[in-house]
Coordinates of C-alpha atoms in Angstrom, one line a residue:
X1 CA -28.0 33.3 72.6
X2 CA -30.1 35.3 70.0
X3 CA -33.5 34.0 68.6
X4 CA -33.5 32.8 64.9
X5 CA -34.8 35.4 62.3
X6 CA -38.3 34.7 61.0
X7 CA -38.9 34.0 57.4
X8 CA -40.6 36.9 55.7
X9 CA -42.4 36.8 52.5
X10 CA -43.7 40.0 50.7
X11 CA -46.5 39.6 48.0
X12 CA -47.9 42.2 45.7
X13 CA -45.1 44.6 45.8
X14 CA -42.9 45.8 43.2
X15 CA -39.1 44.5 43.4
X16 CA -37.9 47.8 45.0
X17 CA -40.7 48.1 47.5
X18 CA -40.3 44.3 48.3
X19 CA -36.7 44.7 49.0
X20 CA -37.2 47.5 51.2
X21 CA -40.0 46.2 53.3
X22 CA -38.0 42.7 53.6
X23 CA -35.0 44.7 54.7
X24 CA -37.1 46.6 57.4
X25 CA -38.3 43.2 58.8
X26 CA -35.1 41.7 58.8
X27 CA -34.7 41.8 62.5
X28 CA -38.1 40.2 63.3
X29 CA -37.8 36.7 65.2
X30 CA -40.0 33.8 65.6
X31 CA -40.4 34.9 69.2
X32 CA -41.6 38.4 67.9
X33 CA -44.2 36.6 65.8
X34 CA -45.6 34.6 68.6
X35 CA -46.2 37.9 70.6
X36 CA -49.6 39.2 69.4
X37 CA -48.8 42.7 70.6
X38 CA -45.8 42.9 68.4
X39 CA -47.8 42.6 65.3
X40 CA -48.8 46.4 65.7
X41 CA -45.3 47.4 65.5
X42 CA -44.7 45.1 62.5
X43 CA -47.6 46.8 60.7
X44 CA -45.9 50.3 61.3
X45 CA -42.7 49.0 59.9
X46 CA -44.3 47.9 56.9
X47 CA -46.2 51.2 56.5
X48 CA -43.0 53.3 57.1
X49 CA -41.0 51.1 54.6
X50 CA -43.9 51.7 51.9
X51 CA -44.2 55.5 52.5
X52 CA -40.3 55.7 52.1
X53 CA -40.9 54.9 48.5
X54 CA -43.9 57.1 48.0
X55 CA -46.7 54.5 48.7
X56 CA -48.8 56.5 51.0
X57 CA -52.1 54.8 50.0
X58 CA -50.9 51.2 50.5
X59 CA -52.8 48.6 52.6
X60 CA -51.6 45.4 53.8
X61 CA -52.5 42.2 55.8
X62 CA -50.3 40.1 58.0
X63 CA -50.7 36.3 58.0
X64 CA -48.9 33.6 60.0
X65 CA -48.3 30.4 57.9
X66 CA -46.2 27.4 59.3
X67 CA -43.8 29.9 61.0
X68 CA -43.7 32.4 58.2
X69 CA -44.8 35.8 58.2
X70 CA -46.8 36.7 54.9
X71 CA -47.2 40.3 54.1
X72 CA -50.2 40.8 51.5
X73 CA -49.6 44.2 50.0
X74 CA -51.9 46.5 48.1
X75 CA -49.7 49.5 46.9
X76 CA -52.0 51.9 45.4
X77 CA -50.6 54.7 43.4
X78 CA -47.3 56.3 44.6
X79 CA -47.0 60.0 45.3
X80 CA -45.0 62.0 42.7
X81 CA -42.7 64.9 43.1
X82 CA -44.1 68.6 42.7
X83 CA -41.9 71.2 41.7
X84 CA -39.4 72.0 44.4
X85 CA -38.4 75.1 46.0
X86 CA -34.4 75.3 46.3
X87 CA -32.7 78.5 47.3
X88 CA -29.3 79.6 48.0
X89 CA -28.2 82.5 50.0
X90 CA -24.8 83.9 51.1
X91 CA -21.6 84.3 49.2
X92 CA -22.4 81.0 47.1
X93 CA -25.8 82.6 45.8
X94 CA -24.4 83.0 42.3
X95 CA -21.8 80.2 42.5
X96 CA -22.3 78.2 39.1
X97 CA -21.2 74.8 40.2
X98 CA -23.9 74.7 43.1
X99 CA -26.5 76.3 40.7
X100 CA -25.5 73.6 38.3
X101 CA -26.3 70.9 40.9
X102 CA -29.7 72.6 41.8
X103 CA -30.6 72.9 38.1
X104 CA -30.1 68.9 37.8
X105 CA -32.1 68.1 40.9
X106 CA -33.8 64.7 40.8
X107 CA -37.3 65.9 42.0
X108 CA -38.8 65.6 38.5
X109 CA -42.6 65.6 38.1
X110 CA -42.7 62.0 36.4
X111 CA -40.6 60.4 39.3
X112 CA -42.3 58.8 42.4
X113 CA -41.5 60.3 45.8
X114 CA -38.5 58.6 47.4
X115 CA -37.3 59.8 50.9
X116 CA -33.8 58.2 50.2
X117 CA -33.4 60.3 47.2
X118 CA -34.3 63.5 49.3
X119 CA -31.8 62.7 52.1
X120 CA -28.9 61.9 49.4
X121 CA -29.5 65.2 47.8
X122 CA -29.4 67.2 50.7
X123 CA -26.1 65.6 51.8
X124 CA -24.7 66.4 48.2
X125 CA -25.7 69.9 48.2
X126 CA -23.7 70.3 51.4
X127 CA -20.9 68.4 50.2
X128 CA -20.5 70.3 47.0
X129 CA -20.9 73.6 48.8
X130 CA -18.0 72.7 51.1
X131 CA -15.8 71.5 48.0
X132 CA -16.4 75.1 46.6
X133 CA -14.8 76.9 49.6
X134 CA -18.0 77.4 51.8
X135 CA -17.2 75.4 55.0
X136 CA -19.8 76.9 57.1
X137 CA -22.7 75.9 54.7
X138 CA -26.0 74.9 56.5
X139 CA -29.6 74.0 55.4
X140 CA -31.5 76.7 57.1
X141 CA -34.7 75.1 55.7
X142 CA -35.3 71.4 54.9
X143 CA -38.8 70.4 54.5
X144 CA -40.5 67.7 52.8
X145 CA -44.2 68.6 52.2
X146 CA -46.2 65.4 51.7
X147 CA -49.7 66.1 50.4
X148 CA -51.3 62.4 50.0
X149 CA -54.7 63.9 49.0
X150 CA -53.1 65.6 46.2
X151 CA -50.9 62.8 45.2
X152 CA -47.7 65.0 45.5
X153 CA -44.6 65.8 47.8
X154 CA -42.9 69.2 47.5
X155 CA -39.2 69.7 48.7
X156 CA -38.3 73.1 50.1
X157 CA -34.6 73.5 50.7
X158 CA -32.6 76.8 51.6
X159 CA -29.0 76.6 51.8
X160 CA -27.0 79.4 53.5
X161 CA -23.5 79.0 52.4
X162 CA -21.9 81.5 54.5
X163 CA -18.6 83.4 53.7
X164 CA -16.2 81.7 51.0
X165 CA -12.9 80.9 52.4
X166 CA -9.3 80.4 50.8
X167 CA -6.4 78.1 52.0
X168 CA -4.5 80.7 53.9
X169 CA -1.3 78.3 54.0
X170 CA 0.3 75.7 56.1
X171 CA 2.2 75.9 59.3
X172 CA 4.6 73.2 60.7
X173 CA 5.4 72.9 64.4
X174 CA 7.5 70.4 66.2
X175 CA 9.9 69.1 63.5
X176 CA 13.7 70.0 62.7
X177 CA 13.1 69.7 59.0
X178 CA 13.2 72.9 57.1
X179 CA 9.7 73.9 56.3
X180 CA 10.4 74.8 52.6
X181 CA 11.6 71.3 52.2
X182 CA 8.3 69.7 53.6
X183 CA 6.2 72.4 51.7
X184 CA 7.5 71.1 48.3
X185 CA 6.4 67.7 49.1
X186 CA 2.6 68.6 49.5
X187 CA -0.1 69.0 47.1
X188 CA -1.4 72.1 48.8
X189 CA -1.5 75.7 47.0
X190 CA -2.1 78.6 49.3
X191 CA -4.9 80.8 47.8
X192 CA -6.8 77.9 46.6
X193 CA -10.6 77.6 47.9
X194 CA -10.8 75.9 51.1
X195 CA -12.1 72.3 51.2
X196 CA -12.7 70.2 54.2
X197 CA -10.8 67.2 52.7
X198 CA -7.6 69.2 52.8
X199 CA -7.0 68.5 56.5
X200 CA -7.2 64.7 56.0
X201 CA -5.1 64.9 52.6
X202 CA -2.5 67.1 54.4
X203 CA -2.2 64.6 57.4
X204 CA -1.8 61.7 54.8
X205 CA 0.8 63.6 52.9
X206 CA 2.8 64.3 55.7
X207 CA 3.0 60.9 57.2
X208 CA 3.6 59.5 53.6
X209 CA 7.0 61.5 53.5
X210 CA 8.4 58.9 56.0
X211 CA 9.9 61.8 58.1
X212 CA 7.1 61.8 60.8
X213 CA 5.6 59.5 63.5
X214 CA 2.5 61.6 63.8
X215 CA 1.0 64.6 62.3
X216 CA -2.0 66.3 64.0
X217 CA -3.5 68.8 61.6
X218 CA -5.8 71.5 63.1
X219 CA -7.8 74.4 61.3
X220 CA -7.2 78.1 62.2
X221 CA -10.1 80.2 60.9
X222 CA -9.7 83.8 60.2
X223 CA -13.0 85.4 59.7
X224 CA -11.8 88.9 58.9
X225 CA -9.5 87.6 56.0
X226 CA -11.6 84.7 55.0
X227 CA -8.8 82.3 55.3
X228 CA -8.4 78.7 56.7
X229 CA -4.7 78.1 58.1
X230 CA -3.7 74.3 58.5
X231 CA -1.5 74.1 61.4
X232 CA 0.3 70.7 61.5
X233 CA 1.8 69.6 64.9
X234 CA 4.6 67.0 63.9
X235 CA 6.6 64.5 65.7
X236 CA 9.7 63.4 63.7
X237 CA 11.0 59.8 63.5
X238 CA 13.4 58.6 66.2
X239 CA 17.0 59.9 65.5
X240 CA 18.1 56.2 65.2
X241 CA 16.5 53.0 64.6
X242 CA 18.0 49.6 64.8
X243 CA 17.2 46.1 63.4
X244 CA 18.9 42.9 64.5
X245 CA 18.1 39.5 63.3
X246 CA 19.3 35.8 63.5
X247 CA 18.9 32.7 61.2
X248 CA 20.1 29.2 60.5
X249 CA 20.1 27.3 57.1
X250 CA 21.8 24.2 56.3
X251 CA 23.6 25.7 53.5
X252 CA 24.7 29.2 55.0
X253 CA 24.8 28.2 58.5
X254 CA 24.0 31.0 61.0
X255 CA 23.2 34.3 59.4
X256 CA 23.3 37.5 61.5
X257 CA 21.7 40.8 60.3
X258 CA 22.2 44.3 61.8
X259 CA 20.8 47.4 60.4
X260 CA 20.9 51.0 61.4
X261 CA 19.0 53.7 59.9
X262 CA 19.1 57.5 60.6
X263 CA 16.2 58.8 58.7
X264 CA 16.8 62.8 59.3
X265 CA 20.4 63.5 59.2
X266 CA 20.0 67.3 58.4
X267 CA 17.1 70.0 58.0
X268 CA 17.2 69.1 54.3
X269 CA 15.8 65.6 54.8
X270 CA 18.7 63.6 54.0
X271 CA 19.1 60.1 55.3
X272 CA 21.9 57.7 56.1
X273 CA 21.7 53.9 56.8
X274 CA 24.0 50.9 57.4
X275 CA 23.1 47.4 56.5
X276 CA 24.9 44.3 57.3
X277 CA 24.2 40.5 56.8
X278 CA 27.0 38.1 57.7
X279 CA 27.0 34.3 57.4
X280 CA 29.9 31.8 57.1
X281 CA 29.9 31.9 53.0
X282 CA 29.1 35.6 52.4
X283 CA 29.5 38.8 54.3
X284 CA 27.9 42.0 53.1
X285 CA 28.3 45.6 54.7
X286 CA 26.9 48.7 52.9
X287 CA 26.1 52.2 53.8
X288 CA 23.7 54.6 51.9
X289 CA 23.3 58.3 52.0
X290 CA 20.0 59.4 50.7
X291 CA 19.1 62.8 49.2
X292 CA 15.6 63.4 48.1
X293 CA 15.3 64.3 44.5
X294 CA 11.6 65.1 44.5
X295 CA 9.5 63.2 47.1
X296 CA 11.8 61.1 49.7
X297 CA 9.7 58.0 49.2
X298 CA 9.4 58.1 45.5
X299 CA 12.4 59.9 43.9
X300 CA 15.8 60.2 45.5
X301 CA 19.7 59.8 44.9
X302 CA 21.7 57.2 46.8
X303 CA 25.4 57.3 47.5
X304 CA 26.5 53.8 48.1
X305 CA 29.7 52.5 49.7
X306 CA 29.8 48.5 50.1
X307 CA 31.9 45.5 50.9
X308 CA 31.3 41.8 50.3
X309 CA 33.7 38.9 50.9
X310 CA 32.4 35.5 49.8
X311 CA 34.2 32.3 50.5
X312 CA 31.5 29.6 49.1
X313 CA 32.3 26.5 47.4
X314 CA 34.9 27.1 44.9
X315 CA 34.7 30.9 45.0
X316 CA 37.0 33.2 46.9
X317 CA 36.3 37.0 46.3
X318 CA 36.5 40.2 47.9
X319 CA 34.5 43.3 46.4
X320 CA 34.5 46.8 47.2
X321 CA 32.3 49.4 45.6
X322 CA 31.0 52.9 45.6
X323 CA 28.5 54.4 43.4
X324 CA 25.7 56.9 42.8
X325 CA 22.2 55.5 42.0
X326 CA 19.0 57.3 41.0
X327 CA 15.9 55.7 42.3
X328 CA 12.2 56.3 41.4
X329 CA 9.6 54.3 43.3
X330 CA 5.9 55.3 42.5
X331 CA 3.2 53.1 43.5
X332 CA 3.8 49.7 41.9
X333 CA 6.9 50.5 39.5
X334 CA 10.4 50.8 40.7
X335 CA 13.2 52.2 38.4
X336 CA 16.8 53.0 38.9
X337 CA 19.9 54.2 36.9
X338 CA 23.4 54.5 38.4
X339 CA 26.9 54.0 38.0
X340 CA 29.3 51.8 40.4
X341 CA 33.2 52.0 40.6
X342 CA 34.0 48.5 41.7
X343 CA 37.3 46.6 42.7
X344 CA 37.3 42.9 43.0
X345 CA 39.9 40.5 43.8
X346 CA 38.8 36.7 43.3
X347 CA 39.8 33.3 42.8
X348 CA 37.3 31.0 40.9
X349 CA 37.6 27.4 40.7
X350 CA 41.4 26.4 39.8
X351 CA 42.0 29.5 38.1
X352 CA 44.7 31.9 39.5
X353 CA 43.9 35.0 41.6
X354 CA 42.7 38.1 39.8
X355 CA 42.2 41.6 40.4
X356 CA 40.1 43.8 38.3
X357 CA 38.7 47.5 38.3
X358 CA 35.5 48.3 36.5
X359 CA 33.0 51.2 36.0
X360 CA 29.7 49.5 36.0
X361 CA 26.4 51.3 34.5
X362 CA 23.4 49.6 35.8
X363 CA 19.7 50.1 35.1
X364 CA 16.7 48.3 36.7
X365 CA 12.9 48.1 36.2
X366 CA 10.2 46.3 38.2
X367 CA 6.6 46.0 39.0
X368 CA 5.0 44.6 42.0
X369 CA 1.4 44.1 42.8
X370 CA 1.2 42.3 46.1
X371 CA -1.9 39.9 46.7
X372 CA -4.6 41.2 49.0
X373 CA -7.5 39.2 50.3
X374 CA -8.7 36.9 47.6
X375 CA -6.8 38.8 44.8
X376 CA -4.0 37.5 42.6
X377 CA -0.5 39.2 42.9
X378 CA 2.4 39.4 40.5
X379 CA 5.9 40.6 40.2
X380 CA 8.2 41.1 37.4
X381 CA 11.4 43.0 36.4
X382 CA 14.7 43.4 34.5
X383 CA 18.4 44.1 35.4
X384 CA 20.9 45.3 33.2
X385 CA 24.7 46.2 33.9
X386 CA 27.7 46.5 32.0
X387 CA 31.3 47.3 32.1
X388 CA 33.5 48.6 29.1
X389 CA 36.9 49.3 28.5
X390 CA 36.4 52.8 26.8
X391 CA 34.9 53.8 30.2
X392 CA 38.1 52.9 32.0
X393 CA 37.2 49.5 33.0
X394 CA 39.6 46.4 32.8
X395 CA 37.1 44.1 31.1
X396 CA 34.2 44.3 28.7
X397 CA 30.9 42.4 29.6
X398 CA 26.9 42.9 29.7
X399 CA 24.9 41.2 32.2
X400 CA 21.0 40.9 32.0
X401 CA 18.4 39.0 34.0
X402 CA 14.5 39.0 33.6
X403 CA 12.4 37.5 36.3
X404 CA 8.7 37.2 37.1
X405 CA 6.4 35.6 39.7
X406 CA 2.7 35.1 39.6
X407 CA 0.4 33.9 42.7
X408 CA -3.0 32.5 41.3
X409 CA -5.8 32.1 43.8
X410 CA -7.9 29.2 42.4
X411 CA -10.1 28.6 45.4
X412 CA -10.7 30.1 48.8
X413 CA -7.9 28.3 50.6
X414 CA -5.9 27.1 47.7
X415 CA -3.3 29.0 45.6
X416 CA -0.4 28.4 43.0
X417 CA 2.7 30.3 42.9
X418 CA 5.0 30.2 39.5
X419 CA 8.3 31.8 39.4
X420 CA 11.2 32.1 36.9
X421 CA 14.2 33.9 36.1
X422 CA 16.5 33.8 33.0
X423 CA 19.8 35.7 32.8
X424 CA 22.6 35.9 30.2
X425 CA 26.2 37.5 30.2
X426 CA 27.7 38.7 26.9
X427 CA 31.5 38.4 27.0
X428 CA 34.4 37.5 24.8
X429 CA 35.5 35.0 27.6
X430 CA 33.8 34.1 30.5
X431 CA 37.1 34.2 32.7
X432 CA 37.3 37.9 32.0
X433 CA 34.1 38.2 33.9
X434 CA 34.6 39.0 37.7
X435 CA 33.3 36.0 39.9
X436 CA 30.7 38.3 41.5
X437 CA 28.9 38.8 38.2
X438 CA 28.9 35.0 37.1
X439 CA 25.8 32.9 37.4
X440 CA 25.5 30.3 39.9
X441 CA 22.1 28.3 41.0
X442 CA 21.1 26.8 44.1
X443 CA 19.7 27.6 47.4
X444 CA 16.9 29.8 48.6
X445 CA 15.3 31.7 46.0
X446 CA 16.8 29.5 43.5
X447 CA 16.9 25.8 43.4
X448 CA 16.0 24.4 46.9
X449 CA 17.3 21.1 47.8
X450 CA 20.7 22.2 46.7
X451 CA 23.1 24.3 48.7
X452 CA 23.9 27.9 48.2
X453 CA 25.3 28.6 44.5
X454 CA 26.5 25.1 44.3
X455 CA 25.3 24.5 40.7
X456 CA 27.5 25.8 37.7
X457 CA 29.5 24.2 35.1
X458 CA 33.1 22.8 36.3
X459 CA 36.5 23.0 35.1
X460 CA 38.9 19.9 34.5
X461 CA 39.9 19.8 38.0
X462 CA 36.1 19.6 39.2
X463 CA 35.8 22.9 40.4
X464 CA 32.8 25.4 39.8
X465 CA 33.6 28.0 37.2
X466 CA 30.3 30.0 37.2
X467 CA 28.2 30.5 34.0
X468 CA 27.2 32.8 31.5
X469 CA 23.6 31.7 31.3
X470 CA 20.9 31.0 33.9
X471 CA 17.5 29.6 34.1
X472 CA 15.6 28.7 37.3
X473 CA 11.7 27.9 37.7
X474 CA 9.5 27.3 40.5
X475 CA 6.0 25.8 40.9
X476 CA 4.5 26.0 44.5
X477 CA 1.1 24.9 45.8
X478 CA -0.1 26.6 48.9
X479 CA -3.0 25.5 51.3
X480 CA -4.1 28.0 54.0
X481 CA -5.1 25.7 56.7
X482 CA -5.6 28.9 58.9
X483 CA -6.1 32.7 58.2
X484 CA -2.4 33.2 59.1
X485 CA -0.9 29.7 58.5
X486 CA -0.3 27.6 55.4
X487 CA 1.5 24.7 54.2
X488 CA 3.2 24.5 50.8
X489 CA 4.6 21.8 48.4
X490 CA 7.3 22.9 45.7
X491 CA 9.1 21.9 42.9
X492 CA 12.2 23.9 41.7
X493 CA 14.1 23.3 38.4
X494 CA 16.7 25.1 36.5
X495 CA 20.6 25.3 35.7
X496 CA 23.5 27.6 35.4
X497 CA 25.1 26.6 32.3
X498 CA 27.5 27.5 29.3
X499 CA 26.4 24.6 27.0
X500 CA 22.8 24.5 26.2
X501 CA 22.7 20.6 26.5
X502 CA 23.6 20.6 30.3
X503 CA 21.0 18.9 32.4
X504 CA 18.4 20.8 34.6
X505 CA 18.9 20.3 38.1
X506 CA 15.6 19.5 40.2
X507 CA 14.6 19.8 43.8
X508 CA 11.3 19.3 45.6
X509 CA 10.2 19.9 49.2
X510 CA 7.6 21.0 51.8
X511 CA 7.1 24.3 53.8
X512 CA 5.3 26.4 56.4
X513 CA 4.1 29.9 56.0
X514 CA 3.0 32.2 58.7
X515 CA 1.5 35.3 57.3
X516 CA 2.2 38.5 59.2
X517 CA 1.8 42.3 58.4
X518 CA 5.5 42.7 57.3
X519 CA 5.4 39.6 55.0
X520 CA 5.4 35.8 55.3
X521 CA 7.7 33.9 57.7
X522 CA 8.6 30.7 56.0
X523 CA 10.6 27.6 56.9
X524 CA 11.2 25.0 53.8
X525 CA 12.9 21.6 53.7
X526 CA 13.9 20.4 50.2
X527 CA 15.8 17.6 48.7
X528 CA 17.3 17.0 45.3
X529 CA 15.4 14.9 42.9
X530 CA 17.2 12.1 41.1
X531 CA 20.4 14.2 41.1
X532 CA 23.7 11.9 40.4
X533 CA 26.1 14.4 42.3
X534 CA 24.0 15.7 45.4
X535 CA 21.7 14.0 48.1
X536 CA 20.7 14.8 51.6
X537 CA 18.4 17.9 52.4
X538 CA 18.5 21.5 52.9
X539 CA 16.7 23.8 55.4
X540 CA 15.7 27.4 54.6
X541 CA 14.2 30.2 56.6
X542 CA 13.2 33.5 55.1
X543 CA 11.2 36.6 55.7
X544 CA 9.4 38.4 52.8
X545 CA 6.3 38.9 50.6
X546 CA 4.8 35.7 49.3
X547 CA 5.7 36.4 45.8

């Protein structure tokens, strides 16, 4: 067990010097103070800390009072800088950027000597020279001449820049993707002045494409041509990736998830995936063929083919669709524009079966800032889609939703999550809107305490019809009882409605969250609150971000 640090008090020093001496003596313990021989080392440490800030004429006394170390300091006048000697040799002797740095040196006659300033300037000089294309720069002379009698300190630096190099190009080994495709994704210009940071930047950019498991970048130097070639040894993503999941909820029963992803289909970097999620009320199967438009993770085209079957409450529908969607995902903001061709056969409530074909232009926009450490996080977005007979559809309608959520941390272990969604369908008759596009409420992500999509207006026979308006809200309190585990209490409220005077439905419950690197794993149990139609409870499992 380590000894407790001693309490050190510095008197007679200006704030910067007091801070420097205190930092130097921070490792002193009470046992050290009891050792008389150690006082010599303490005096050396005080003297060195004073000289580091230019106080070469200082003197001090050490006193022990009730277990405290008192440093009584007389600083004297600090040394000032004398005119420095700063020289450049090599190809960079006339480089205007390096010369500008030297002209703005910090060694001014009116300033006190500071060893830290001297060390920082040397590092800055080397860094700037490297950024200007002189990777072999070195300080052939670096001397600090201290003259306590004269009251000055003089810096003498000579930087030999060596030859100036350009980026000779980038070479890729070990990948089946066409090299021209990779090069277009990089922010690397052959012929630009070489900078050491290019190696790190290239490795980051290659891994960010999503094509590679690893990227080992090395530099090949050609002294004769004065070029630096970056050679990247790449390992492609696996040809096939699989994800299998299994879950249980009271409203949807057993849920099975199976996903297959082929990130690299050909040498142009195209991708193919299959996603399926199967439960008793809803079965979804979709395939996506992805074509990079610009950056494969930021801008791409998707050709989608999907099938959905739903048999839930009073909805029975079968939907088949295909479409092309442009996706633009950059940093926090995601945008998409596309058009689908959809065919749906459905029975809703007591109405007879219908079949409809529609061409569906769609647009989405969202922004997501995930919470990190003690930061707050938020998400908001808008979704629009519509069908028009002038485009060849069987029906006219426009459907829009706006959603948002905000996670607010008001104390170290305490946070509040607010969430809301509002939706509206514009159509001459709701009966002309396909069942898959109508609004329902209830279930996970909506009003917990009610089963999946069990809330909407009813027809005269008591069957759910769906709605043309939607409002749902959530308020959730979270307490982190460990770093990775939290308990939550929540209240949900909302309605899917046609008439504005329809009553809001309310649910409340408790849950547990386990925070993992891929998102929060959660389990919630919820019940309706004072509801005339529903009782019992609902159990929900999920995996995803906290917001």
